[in-house]
mmCIF file of C-alpha atoms in Angstrom:
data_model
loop_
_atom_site.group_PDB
_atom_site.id
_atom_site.type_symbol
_atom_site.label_atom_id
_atom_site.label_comp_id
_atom_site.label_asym_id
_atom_site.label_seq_id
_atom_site.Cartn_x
_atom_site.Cartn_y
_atom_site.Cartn_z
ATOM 1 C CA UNK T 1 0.000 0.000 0.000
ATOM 2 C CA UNK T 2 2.953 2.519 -0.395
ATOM 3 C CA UNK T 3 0.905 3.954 -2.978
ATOM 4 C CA UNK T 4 -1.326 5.577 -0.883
ATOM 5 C CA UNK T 5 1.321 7.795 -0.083
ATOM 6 C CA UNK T 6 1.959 9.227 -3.212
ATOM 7 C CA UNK T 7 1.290 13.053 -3.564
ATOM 8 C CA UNK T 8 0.005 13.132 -6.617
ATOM 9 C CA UNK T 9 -2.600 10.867 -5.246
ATOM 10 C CA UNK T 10 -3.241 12.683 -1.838
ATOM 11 C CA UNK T 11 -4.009 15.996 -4.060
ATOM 12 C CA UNK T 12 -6.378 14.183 -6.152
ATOM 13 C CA UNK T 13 -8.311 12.697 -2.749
ATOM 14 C CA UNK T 14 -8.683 16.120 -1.437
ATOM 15 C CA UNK T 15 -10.385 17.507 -4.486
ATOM 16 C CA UNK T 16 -12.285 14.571 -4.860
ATOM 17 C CA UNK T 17 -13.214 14.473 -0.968
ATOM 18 C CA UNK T 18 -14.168 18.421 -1.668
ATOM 19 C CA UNK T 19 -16.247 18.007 -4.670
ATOM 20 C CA UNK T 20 -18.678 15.344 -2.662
ATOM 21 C CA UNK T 21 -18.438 17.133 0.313
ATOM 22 C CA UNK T 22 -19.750 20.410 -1.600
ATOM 23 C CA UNK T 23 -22.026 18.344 -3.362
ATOM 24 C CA UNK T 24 -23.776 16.553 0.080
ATOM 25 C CA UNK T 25 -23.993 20.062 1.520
ATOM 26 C CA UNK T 26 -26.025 21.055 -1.673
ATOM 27 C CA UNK T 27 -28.276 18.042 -1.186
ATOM 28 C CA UNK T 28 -29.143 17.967 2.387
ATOM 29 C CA UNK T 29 -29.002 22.054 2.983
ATOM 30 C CA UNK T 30 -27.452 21.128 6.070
ATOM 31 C CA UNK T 31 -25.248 23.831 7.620
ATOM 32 C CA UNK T 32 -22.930 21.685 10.001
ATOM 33 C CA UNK T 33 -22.157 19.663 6.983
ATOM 34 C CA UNK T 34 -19.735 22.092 6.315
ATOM 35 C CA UNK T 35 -17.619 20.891 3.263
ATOM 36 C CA UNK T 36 -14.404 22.388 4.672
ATOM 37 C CA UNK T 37 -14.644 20.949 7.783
ATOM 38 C CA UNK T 38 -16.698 17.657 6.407
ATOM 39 C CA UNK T 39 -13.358 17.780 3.760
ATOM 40 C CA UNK T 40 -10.844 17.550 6.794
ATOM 41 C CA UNK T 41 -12.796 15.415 9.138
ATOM 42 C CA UNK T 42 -12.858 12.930 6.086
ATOM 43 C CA UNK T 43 -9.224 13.269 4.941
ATOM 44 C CA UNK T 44 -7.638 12.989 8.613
ATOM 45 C CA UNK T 45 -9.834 9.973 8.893
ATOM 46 C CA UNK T 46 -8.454 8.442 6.056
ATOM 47 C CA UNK T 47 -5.123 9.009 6.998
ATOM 48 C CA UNK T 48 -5.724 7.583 10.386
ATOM 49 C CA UNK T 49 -7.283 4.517 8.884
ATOM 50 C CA UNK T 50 -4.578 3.868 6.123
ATOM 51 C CA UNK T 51 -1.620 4.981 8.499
ATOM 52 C CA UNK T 52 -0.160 8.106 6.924
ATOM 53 C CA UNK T 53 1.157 11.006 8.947
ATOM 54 C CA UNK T 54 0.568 14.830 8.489
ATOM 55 C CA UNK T 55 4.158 14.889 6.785
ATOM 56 C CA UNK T 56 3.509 12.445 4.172
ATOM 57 C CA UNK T 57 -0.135 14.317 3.289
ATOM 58 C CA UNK T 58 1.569 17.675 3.064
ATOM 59 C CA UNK T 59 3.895 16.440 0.374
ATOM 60 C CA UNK T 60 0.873 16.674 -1.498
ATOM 61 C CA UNK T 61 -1.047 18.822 0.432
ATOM 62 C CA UNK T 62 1.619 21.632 0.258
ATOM 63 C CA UNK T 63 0.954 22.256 -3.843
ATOM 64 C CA UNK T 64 -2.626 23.352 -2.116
ATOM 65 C CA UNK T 65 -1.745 24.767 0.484
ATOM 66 C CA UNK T 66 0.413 26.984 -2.039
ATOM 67 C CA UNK T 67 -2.419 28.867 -3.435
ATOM 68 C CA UNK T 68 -3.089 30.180 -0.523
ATOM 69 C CA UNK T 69 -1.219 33.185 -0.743
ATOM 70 C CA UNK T 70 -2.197 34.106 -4.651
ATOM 71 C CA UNK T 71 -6.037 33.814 -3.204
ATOM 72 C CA UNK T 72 -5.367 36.927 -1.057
ATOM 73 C CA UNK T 73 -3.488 38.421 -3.549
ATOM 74 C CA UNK T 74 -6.613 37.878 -5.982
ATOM 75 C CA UNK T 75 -8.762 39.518 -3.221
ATOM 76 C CA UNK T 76 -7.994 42.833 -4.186
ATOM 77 C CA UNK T 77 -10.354 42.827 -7.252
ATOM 78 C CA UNK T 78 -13.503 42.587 -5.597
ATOM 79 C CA UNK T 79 -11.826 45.544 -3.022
ATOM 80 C CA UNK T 80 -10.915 47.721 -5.947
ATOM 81 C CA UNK T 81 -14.616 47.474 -7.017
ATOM 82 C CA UNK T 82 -15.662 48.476 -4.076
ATOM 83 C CA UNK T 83 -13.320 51.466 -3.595
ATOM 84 C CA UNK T 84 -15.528 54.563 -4.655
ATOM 85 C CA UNK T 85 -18.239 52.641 -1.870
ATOM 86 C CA UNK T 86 -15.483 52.598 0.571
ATOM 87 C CA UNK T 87 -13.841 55.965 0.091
ATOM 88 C CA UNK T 88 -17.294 57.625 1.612
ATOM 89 C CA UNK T 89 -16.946 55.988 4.534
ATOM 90 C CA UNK T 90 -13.319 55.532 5.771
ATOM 91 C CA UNK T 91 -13.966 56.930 9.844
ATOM 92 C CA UNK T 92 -16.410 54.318 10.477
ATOM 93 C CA UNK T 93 -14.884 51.477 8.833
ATOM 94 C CA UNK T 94 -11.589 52.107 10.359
ATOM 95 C CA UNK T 95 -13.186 52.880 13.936
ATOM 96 C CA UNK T 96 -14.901 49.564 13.532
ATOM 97 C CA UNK T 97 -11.908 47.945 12.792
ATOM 98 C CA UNK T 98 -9.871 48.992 15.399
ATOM 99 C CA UNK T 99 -12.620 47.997 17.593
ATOM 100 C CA UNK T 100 -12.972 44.765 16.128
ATOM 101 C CA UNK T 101 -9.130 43.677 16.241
ATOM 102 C CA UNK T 102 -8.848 44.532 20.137
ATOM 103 C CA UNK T 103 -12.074 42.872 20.909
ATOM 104 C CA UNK T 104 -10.684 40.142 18.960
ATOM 105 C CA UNK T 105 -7.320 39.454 20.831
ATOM 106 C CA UNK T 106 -8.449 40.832 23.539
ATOM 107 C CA UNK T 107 -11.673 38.442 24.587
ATOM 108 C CA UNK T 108 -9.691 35.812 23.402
ATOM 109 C CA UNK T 109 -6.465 36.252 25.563
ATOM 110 C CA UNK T 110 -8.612 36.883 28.792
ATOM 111 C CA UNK T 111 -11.680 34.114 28.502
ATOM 112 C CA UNK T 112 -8.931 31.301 27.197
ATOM 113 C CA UNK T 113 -6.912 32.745 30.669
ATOM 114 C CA UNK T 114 -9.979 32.209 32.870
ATOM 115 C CA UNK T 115 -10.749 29.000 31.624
ATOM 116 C CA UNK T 116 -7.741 27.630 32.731
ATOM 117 C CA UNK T 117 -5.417 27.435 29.278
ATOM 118 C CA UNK T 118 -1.932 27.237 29.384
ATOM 119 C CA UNK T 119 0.228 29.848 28.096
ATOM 120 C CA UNK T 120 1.729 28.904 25.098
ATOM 121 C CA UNK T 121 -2.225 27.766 23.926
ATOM 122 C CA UNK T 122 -2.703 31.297 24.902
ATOM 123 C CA UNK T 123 -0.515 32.961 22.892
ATOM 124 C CA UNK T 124 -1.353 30.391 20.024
ATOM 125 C CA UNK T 125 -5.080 31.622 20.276
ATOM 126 C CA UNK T 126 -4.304 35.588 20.187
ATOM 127 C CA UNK T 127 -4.644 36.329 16.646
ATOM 128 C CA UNK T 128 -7.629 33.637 15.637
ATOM 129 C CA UNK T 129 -9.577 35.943 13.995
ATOM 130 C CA UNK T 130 -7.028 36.567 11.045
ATOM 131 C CA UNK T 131 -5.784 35.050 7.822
ATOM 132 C CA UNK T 132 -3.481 31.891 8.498
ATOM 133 C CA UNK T 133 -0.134 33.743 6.907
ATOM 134 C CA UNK T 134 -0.618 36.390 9.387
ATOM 135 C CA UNK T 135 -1.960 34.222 12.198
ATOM 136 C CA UNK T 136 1.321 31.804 12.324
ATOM 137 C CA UNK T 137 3.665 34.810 11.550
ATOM 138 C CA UNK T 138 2.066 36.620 15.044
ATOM 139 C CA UNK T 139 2.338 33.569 16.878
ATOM 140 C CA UNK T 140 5.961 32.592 15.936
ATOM 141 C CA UNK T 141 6.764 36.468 17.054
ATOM 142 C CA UNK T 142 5.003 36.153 20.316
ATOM 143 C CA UNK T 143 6.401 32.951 21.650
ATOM 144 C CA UNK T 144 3.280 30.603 20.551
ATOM 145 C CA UNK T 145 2.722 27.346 18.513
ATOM 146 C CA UNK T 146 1.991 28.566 14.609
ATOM 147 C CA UNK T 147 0.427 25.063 13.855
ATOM 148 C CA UNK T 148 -1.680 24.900 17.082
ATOM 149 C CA UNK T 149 -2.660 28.496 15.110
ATOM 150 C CA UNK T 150 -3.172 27.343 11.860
ATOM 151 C CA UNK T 151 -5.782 24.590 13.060
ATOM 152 C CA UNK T 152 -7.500 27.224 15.653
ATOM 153 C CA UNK T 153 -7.499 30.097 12.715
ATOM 154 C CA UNK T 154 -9.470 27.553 10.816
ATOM 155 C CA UNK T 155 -11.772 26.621 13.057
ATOM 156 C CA UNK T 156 -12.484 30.035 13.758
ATOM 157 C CA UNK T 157 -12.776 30.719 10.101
ATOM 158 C CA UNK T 158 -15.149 27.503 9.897
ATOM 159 C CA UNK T 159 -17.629 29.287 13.035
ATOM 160 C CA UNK T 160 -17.735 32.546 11.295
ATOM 161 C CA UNK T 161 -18.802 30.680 8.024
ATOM 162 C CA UNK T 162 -21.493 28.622 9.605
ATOM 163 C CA UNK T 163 -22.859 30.596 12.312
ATOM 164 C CA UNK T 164 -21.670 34.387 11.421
ATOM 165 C CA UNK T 165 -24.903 35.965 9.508
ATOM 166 C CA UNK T 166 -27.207 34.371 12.355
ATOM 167 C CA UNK T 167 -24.955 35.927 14.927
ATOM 168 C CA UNK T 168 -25.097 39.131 13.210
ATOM 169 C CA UNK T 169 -29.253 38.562 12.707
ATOM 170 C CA UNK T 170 -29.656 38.232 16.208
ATOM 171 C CA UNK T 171 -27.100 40.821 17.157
ATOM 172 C CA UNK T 172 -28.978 43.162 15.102
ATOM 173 C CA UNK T 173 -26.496 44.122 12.642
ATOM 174 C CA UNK T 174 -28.406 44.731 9.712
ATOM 175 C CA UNK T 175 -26.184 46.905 7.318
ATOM 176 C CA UNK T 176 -24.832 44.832 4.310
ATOM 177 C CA UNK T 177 -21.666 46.717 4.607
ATOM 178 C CA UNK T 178 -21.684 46.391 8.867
ATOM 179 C CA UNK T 179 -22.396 42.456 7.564
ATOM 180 C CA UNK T 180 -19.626 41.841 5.361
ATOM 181 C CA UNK T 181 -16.814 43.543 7.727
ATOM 182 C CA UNK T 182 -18.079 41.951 10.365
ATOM 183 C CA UNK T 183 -17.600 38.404 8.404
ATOM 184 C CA UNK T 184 -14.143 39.380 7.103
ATOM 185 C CA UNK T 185 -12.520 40.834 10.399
ATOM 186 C CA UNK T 186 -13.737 37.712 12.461
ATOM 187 C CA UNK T 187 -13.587 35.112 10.653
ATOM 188 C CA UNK T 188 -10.739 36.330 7.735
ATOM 189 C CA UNK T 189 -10.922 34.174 4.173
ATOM 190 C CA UNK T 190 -13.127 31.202 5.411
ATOM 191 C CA UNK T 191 -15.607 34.080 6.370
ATOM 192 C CA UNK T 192 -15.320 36.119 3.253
ATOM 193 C CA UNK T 193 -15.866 33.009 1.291
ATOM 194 C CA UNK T 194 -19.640 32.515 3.022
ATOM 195 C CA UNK T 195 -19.802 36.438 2.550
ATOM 196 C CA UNK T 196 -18.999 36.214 -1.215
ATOM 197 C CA UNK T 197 -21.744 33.333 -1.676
ATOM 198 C CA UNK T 198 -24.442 35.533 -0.905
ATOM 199 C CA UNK T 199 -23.249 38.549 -2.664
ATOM 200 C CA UNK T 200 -20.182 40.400 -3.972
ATOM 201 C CA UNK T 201 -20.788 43.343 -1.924
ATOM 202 C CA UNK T 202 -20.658 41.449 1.386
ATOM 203 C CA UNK T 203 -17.377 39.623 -0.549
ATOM 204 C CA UNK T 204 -16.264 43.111 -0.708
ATOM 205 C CA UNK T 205 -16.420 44.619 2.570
ATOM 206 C CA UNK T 206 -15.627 40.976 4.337
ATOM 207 C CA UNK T 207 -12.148 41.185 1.979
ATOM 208 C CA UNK T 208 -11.737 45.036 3.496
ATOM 209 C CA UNK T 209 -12.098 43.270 6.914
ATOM 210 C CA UNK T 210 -9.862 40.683 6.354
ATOM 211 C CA UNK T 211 -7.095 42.967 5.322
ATOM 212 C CA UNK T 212 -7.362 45.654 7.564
ATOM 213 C CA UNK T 213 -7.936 43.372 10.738
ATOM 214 C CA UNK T 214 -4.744 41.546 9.304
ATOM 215 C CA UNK T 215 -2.571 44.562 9.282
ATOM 216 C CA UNK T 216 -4.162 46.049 12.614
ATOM 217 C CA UNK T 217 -2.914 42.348 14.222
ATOM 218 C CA UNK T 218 -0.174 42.021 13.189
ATOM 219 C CA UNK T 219 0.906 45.250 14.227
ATOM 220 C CA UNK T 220 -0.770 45.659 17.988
ATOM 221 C CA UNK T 221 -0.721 41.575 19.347
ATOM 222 C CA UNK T 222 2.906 41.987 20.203
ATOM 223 C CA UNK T 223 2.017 45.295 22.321
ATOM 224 C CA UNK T 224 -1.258 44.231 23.288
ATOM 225 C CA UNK T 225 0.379 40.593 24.974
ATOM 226 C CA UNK T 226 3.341 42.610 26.717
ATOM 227 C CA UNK T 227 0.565 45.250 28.395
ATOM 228 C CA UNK T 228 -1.482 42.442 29.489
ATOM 229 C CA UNK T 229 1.958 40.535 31.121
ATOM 230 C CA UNK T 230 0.575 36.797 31.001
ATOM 231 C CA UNK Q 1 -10.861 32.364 -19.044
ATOM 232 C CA UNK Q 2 -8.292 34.056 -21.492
ATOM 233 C CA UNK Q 3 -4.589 34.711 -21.357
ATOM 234 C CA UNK Q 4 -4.283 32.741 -18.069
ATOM 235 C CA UNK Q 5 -0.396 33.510 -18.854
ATOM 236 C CA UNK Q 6 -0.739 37.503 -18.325
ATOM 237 C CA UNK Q 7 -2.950 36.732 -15.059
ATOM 238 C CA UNK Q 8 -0.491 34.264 -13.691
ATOM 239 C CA UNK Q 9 1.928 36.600 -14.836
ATOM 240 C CA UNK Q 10 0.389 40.084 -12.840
ATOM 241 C CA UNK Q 11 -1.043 38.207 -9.592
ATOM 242 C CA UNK Q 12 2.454 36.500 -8.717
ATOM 243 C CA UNK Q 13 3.882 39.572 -10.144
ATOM 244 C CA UNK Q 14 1.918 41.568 -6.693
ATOM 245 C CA UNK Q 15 2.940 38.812 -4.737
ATOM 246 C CA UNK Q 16 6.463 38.556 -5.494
ATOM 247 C CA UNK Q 17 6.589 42.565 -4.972
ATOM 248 C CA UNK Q 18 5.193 41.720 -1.216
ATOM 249 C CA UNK Q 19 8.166 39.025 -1.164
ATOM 250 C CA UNK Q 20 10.466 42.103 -1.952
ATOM 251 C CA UNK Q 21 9.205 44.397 0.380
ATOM 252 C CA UNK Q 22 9.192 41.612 2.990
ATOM 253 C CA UNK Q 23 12.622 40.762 2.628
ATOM 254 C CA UNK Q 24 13.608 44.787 2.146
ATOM 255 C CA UNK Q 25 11.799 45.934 5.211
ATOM 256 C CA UNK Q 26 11.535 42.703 7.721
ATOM 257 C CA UNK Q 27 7.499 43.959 7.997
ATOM 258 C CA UNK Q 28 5.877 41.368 10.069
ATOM 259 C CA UNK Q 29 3.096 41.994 7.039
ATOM 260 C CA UNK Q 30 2.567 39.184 5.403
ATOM 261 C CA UNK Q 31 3.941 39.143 1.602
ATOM 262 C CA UNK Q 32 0.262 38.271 0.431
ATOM 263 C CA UNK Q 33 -1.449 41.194 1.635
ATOM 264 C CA UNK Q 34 1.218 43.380 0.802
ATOM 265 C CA UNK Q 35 0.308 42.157 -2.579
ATOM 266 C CA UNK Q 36 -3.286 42.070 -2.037
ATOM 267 C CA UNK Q 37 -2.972 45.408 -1.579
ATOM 268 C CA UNK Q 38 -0.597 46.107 -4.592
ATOM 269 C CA UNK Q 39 -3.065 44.935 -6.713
ATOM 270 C CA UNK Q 40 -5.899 47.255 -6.036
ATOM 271 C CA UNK Q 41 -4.106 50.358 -6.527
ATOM 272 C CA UNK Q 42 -2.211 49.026 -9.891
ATOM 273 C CA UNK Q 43 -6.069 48.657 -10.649
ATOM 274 C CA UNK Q 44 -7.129 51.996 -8.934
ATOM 275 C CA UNK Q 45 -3.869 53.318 -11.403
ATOM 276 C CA UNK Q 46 -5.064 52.151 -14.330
ATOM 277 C CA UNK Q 47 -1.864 50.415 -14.883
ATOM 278 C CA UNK Q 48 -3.479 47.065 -14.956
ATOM 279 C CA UNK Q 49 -7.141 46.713 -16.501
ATOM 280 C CA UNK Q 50 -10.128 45.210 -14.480
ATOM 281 C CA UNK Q 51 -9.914 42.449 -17.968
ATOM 282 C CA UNK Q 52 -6.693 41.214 -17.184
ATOM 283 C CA UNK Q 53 -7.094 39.511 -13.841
ATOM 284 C CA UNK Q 54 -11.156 39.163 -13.618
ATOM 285 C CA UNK Q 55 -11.006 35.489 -14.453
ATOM 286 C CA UNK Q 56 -8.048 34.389 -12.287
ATOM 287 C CA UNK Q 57 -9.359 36.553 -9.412
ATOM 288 C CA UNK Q 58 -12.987 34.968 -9.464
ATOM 289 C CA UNK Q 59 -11.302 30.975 -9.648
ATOM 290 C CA UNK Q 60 -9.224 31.912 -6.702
ATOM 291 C CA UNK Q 61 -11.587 33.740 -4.874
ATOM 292 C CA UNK Q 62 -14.496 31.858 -5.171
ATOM 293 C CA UNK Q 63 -12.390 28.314 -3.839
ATOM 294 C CA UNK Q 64 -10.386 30.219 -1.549
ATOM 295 C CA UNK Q 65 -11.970 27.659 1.726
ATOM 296 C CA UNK Q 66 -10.752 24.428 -0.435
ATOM 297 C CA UNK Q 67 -6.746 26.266 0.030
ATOM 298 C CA UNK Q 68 -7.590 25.985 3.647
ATOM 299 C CA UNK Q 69 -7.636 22.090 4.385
ATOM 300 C CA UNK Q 70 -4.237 21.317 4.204
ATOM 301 C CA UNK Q 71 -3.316 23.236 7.620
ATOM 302 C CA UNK Q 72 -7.109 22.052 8.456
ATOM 303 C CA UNK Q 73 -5.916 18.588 7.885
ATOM 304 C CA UNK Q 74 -2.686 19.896 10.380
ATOM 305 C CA UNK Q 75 -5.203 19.824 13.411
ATOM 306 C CA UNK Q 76 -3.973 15.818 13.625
ATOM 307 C CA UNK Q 77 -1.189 16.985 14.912
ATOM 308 C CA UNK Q 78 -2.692 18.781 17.971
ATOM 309 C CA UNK Q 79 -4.987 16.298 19.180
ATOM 310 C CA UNK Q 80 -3.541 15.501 22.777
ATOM 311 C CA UNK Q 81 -2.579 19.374 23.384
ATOM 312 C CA UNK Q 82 -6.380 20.004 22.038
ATOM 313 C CA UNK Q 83 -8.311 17.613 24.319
ATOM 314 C CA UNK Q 84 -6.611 18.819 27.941
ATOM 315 C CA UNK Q 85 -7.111 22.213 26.669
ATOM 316 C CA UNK Q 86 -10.672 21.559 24.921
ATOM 317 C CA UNK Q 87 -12.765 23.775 27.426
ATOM 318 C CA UNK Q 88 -10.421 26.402 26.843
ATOM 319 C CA UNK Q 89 -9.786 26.700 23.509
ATOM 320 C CA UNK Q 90 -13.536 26.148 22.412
ATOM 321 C CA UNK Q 91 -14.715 28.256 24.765
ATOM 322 C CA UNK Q 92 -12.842 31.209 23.837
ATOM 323 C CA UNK Q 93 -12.803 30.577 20.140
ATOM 324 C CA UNK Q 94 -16.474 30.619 19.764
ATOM 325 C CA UNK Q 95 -17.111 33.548 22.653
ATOM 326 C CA UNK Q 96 -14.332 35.789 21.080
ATOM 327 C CA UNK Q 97 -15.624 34.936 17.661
ATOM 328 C CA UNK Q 98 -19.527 36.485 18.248
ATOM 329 C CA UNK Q 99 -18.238 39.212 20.390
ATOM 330 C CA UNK Q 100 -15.991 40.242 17.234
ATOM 331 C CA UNK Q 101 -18.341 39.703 14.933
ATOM 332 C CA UNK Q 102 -21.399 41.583 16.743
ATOM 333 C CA UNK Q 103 -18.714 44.422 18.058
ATOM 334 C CA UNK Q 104 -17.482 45.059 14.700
ATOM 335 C CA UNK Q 105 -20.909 45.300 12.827
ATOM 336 C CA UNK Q 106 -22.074 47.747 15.645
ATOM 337 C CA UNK Q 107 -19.262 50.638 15.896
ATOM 338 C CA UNK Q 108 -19.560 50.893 12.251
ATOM 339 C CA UNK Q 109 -23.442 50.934 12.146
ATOM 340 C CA UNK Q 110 -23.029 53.596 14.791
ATOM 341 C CA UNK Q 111 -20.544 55.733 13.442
ATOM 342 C CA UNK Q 112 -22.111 55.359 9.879
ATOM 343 C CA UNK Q 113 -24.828 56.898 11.281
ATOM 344 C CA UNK Q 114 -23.678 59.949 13.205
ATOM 345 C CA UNK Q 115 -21.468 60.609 10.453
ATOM 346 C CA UNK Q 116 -24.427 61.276 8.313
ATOM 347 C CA UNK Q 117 -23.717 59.085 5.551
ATOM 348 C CA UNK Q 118 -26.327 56.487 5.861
ATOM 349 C CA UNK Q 119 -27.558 57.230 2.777
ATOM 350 C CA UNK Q 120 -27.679 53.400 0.205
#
């Protein structure tokens, strides 16, 4: 069975595990049935079952993984359409921002704290809210564990996605703009994904969120962590 | 989706410039937003047309969760460190995660309003 571990093979399992994971969620309407998180549920499974390590699967996995980065990079077309929209309304956006990325790290830091978590999970936790590039890169500078990131960033992503516009419902954020920043700033690319399925203009402001909450972390965490003295 | 060469060509091109700047400056801003960011004002510019990139930038977008499962797939990795910290890291995830969302949403519904602009 060494053939199981061969990358070209891993990469075609996870688009094949992807495409009938999209395609159940289209059948049964079901929102837990998340393909993402259906996809890596199935996958780590799999790799349980057949006796392949993380290693091996990234050897495949990492020509995915790869895109990654061009995938931001592609996000600024729907924010250049959106930049006349944007323009009018700089103050708020950037106040909400601000607010958004200290309530982020913030709440996170403190509630993981009084629940008992241990520092370095901590510190791993701090910038959840943001794209994984920036997430790890924060971590690694603040004395966390980027992969114990990576997964958390993901889930968080995954929440945003399933339960964000019901959140914001029953928050009473109504605004399609106030929606679509909110998506992006908590729950980054996963977010702005769900955002983008149910219009551009929420795929718009939830790519503005993404970016700006990305820069804003990036640049406060390693203050914000030293004030706080863990 | 035409001349997938030229769109290859101007989104690595943004990336690569965030590379650049990474490795020029040491920024702890990550090359792909640096990039991100590159692109919209070479659009805003005029030096590259909306044309050139539209198809490349909807495929990427529009997948951009499936790029995610690799590191997803990472969380095998974790699984003893996750399970004595479950409470924890749950708990916090998902509480910091509304608050964000519903804190966000609000300042700039607020502000949008008193800075009389709430017009569609």
């Amino acid at each position: 069975m060494e053939f199981l571990k061969n990358e070209l093979f891993l990469i075609a399992i996870t688009f094949g595990v992807y495409h009938l994971s999209k395609l159940l969620q289209k059948k049964t309407g079901w929102i837990l049935l998340n393909p993402i998180l259906l996809s890596i549920a199935v996958i780590i499974l799999f790799l349980k079952i057949v006796g392949i390590d993380y290693e091996t699967y990234q050897e495949g996995g990492k020509y995915i993984e790869f895109w990654l980065k061009p995938a931001v990079v592609a996000l600024g077309v729907p924010l250049y359409t959106q930049l006349q929209a944007i323009k009018k309304q700089v103050f708020p956006i950037l106040l909400s921002q601000i607010a958004g990325c200290i309530t982020g790290i913030l709440s996170v830091v403190l509630i993981a704290k009084a629940l008992g978590a241990s520092k370095e999970v901590i510190l791993s936790l701090a910038s959840k809210s943001v794209t994984t590039p920036i997430a790890m890169e924060t971590t690694r500078v603040i004395g966390g564990i980027p992969a114990l990131t990576a997964a958390v960033v993901v889930c968080t992503g995954l929440l945003g996605a399933i339960i964000g516009f019901q959140v914001l419902r029953l928050g009473k954020v109504k605004s399609p703009i106030a929606q679509g920043l909110s998506m992006g700033t908590a729950s980054h690319a996963v977010g702005t994904s769900a955002a983008m399925e149910v219009g551009n203009k929420y795929g718009a402001y939830a790519s503005l969120g993404l970016t700006v909450n990305g820069i804003l972390t990036a640049a406060i965490t390693p203050y914000l962590i030293e004030l706080l003295n863990l | 989706m035409k001349n997938m060469i030229l769109q290859c060509a101007i989104i690595f091109g943004c990336l690569s410039f965030g590379e650049l700047l990474v490795y020029l400056t040491g920024t702890k801003l990550p090359s792909s937003i640096i990039g991100m960011l590159t692109l919209t004002l070479l659009l805003q510019l005029g030096f590259v047309k909306l044309d050139w990139v539209k198809g490349i930038a909807e495929f990427l977008s529009f997948n951009l969760a499936f790029f995610f499962i690799p590191p997803g797939v990472g969380l095998m990795l974790y699984f003893d460190l996750i399970k004595a910290q479950f409470i924890p890291i749950i708990g916090a995830t998902i509480l910091s995660t509304i608050l964000v969302l519903v804190v966000t949403g609000w300042v700039h519904q607020l502000t949008r309003k008193n800075n009389g602009v709430s017009k569609k």
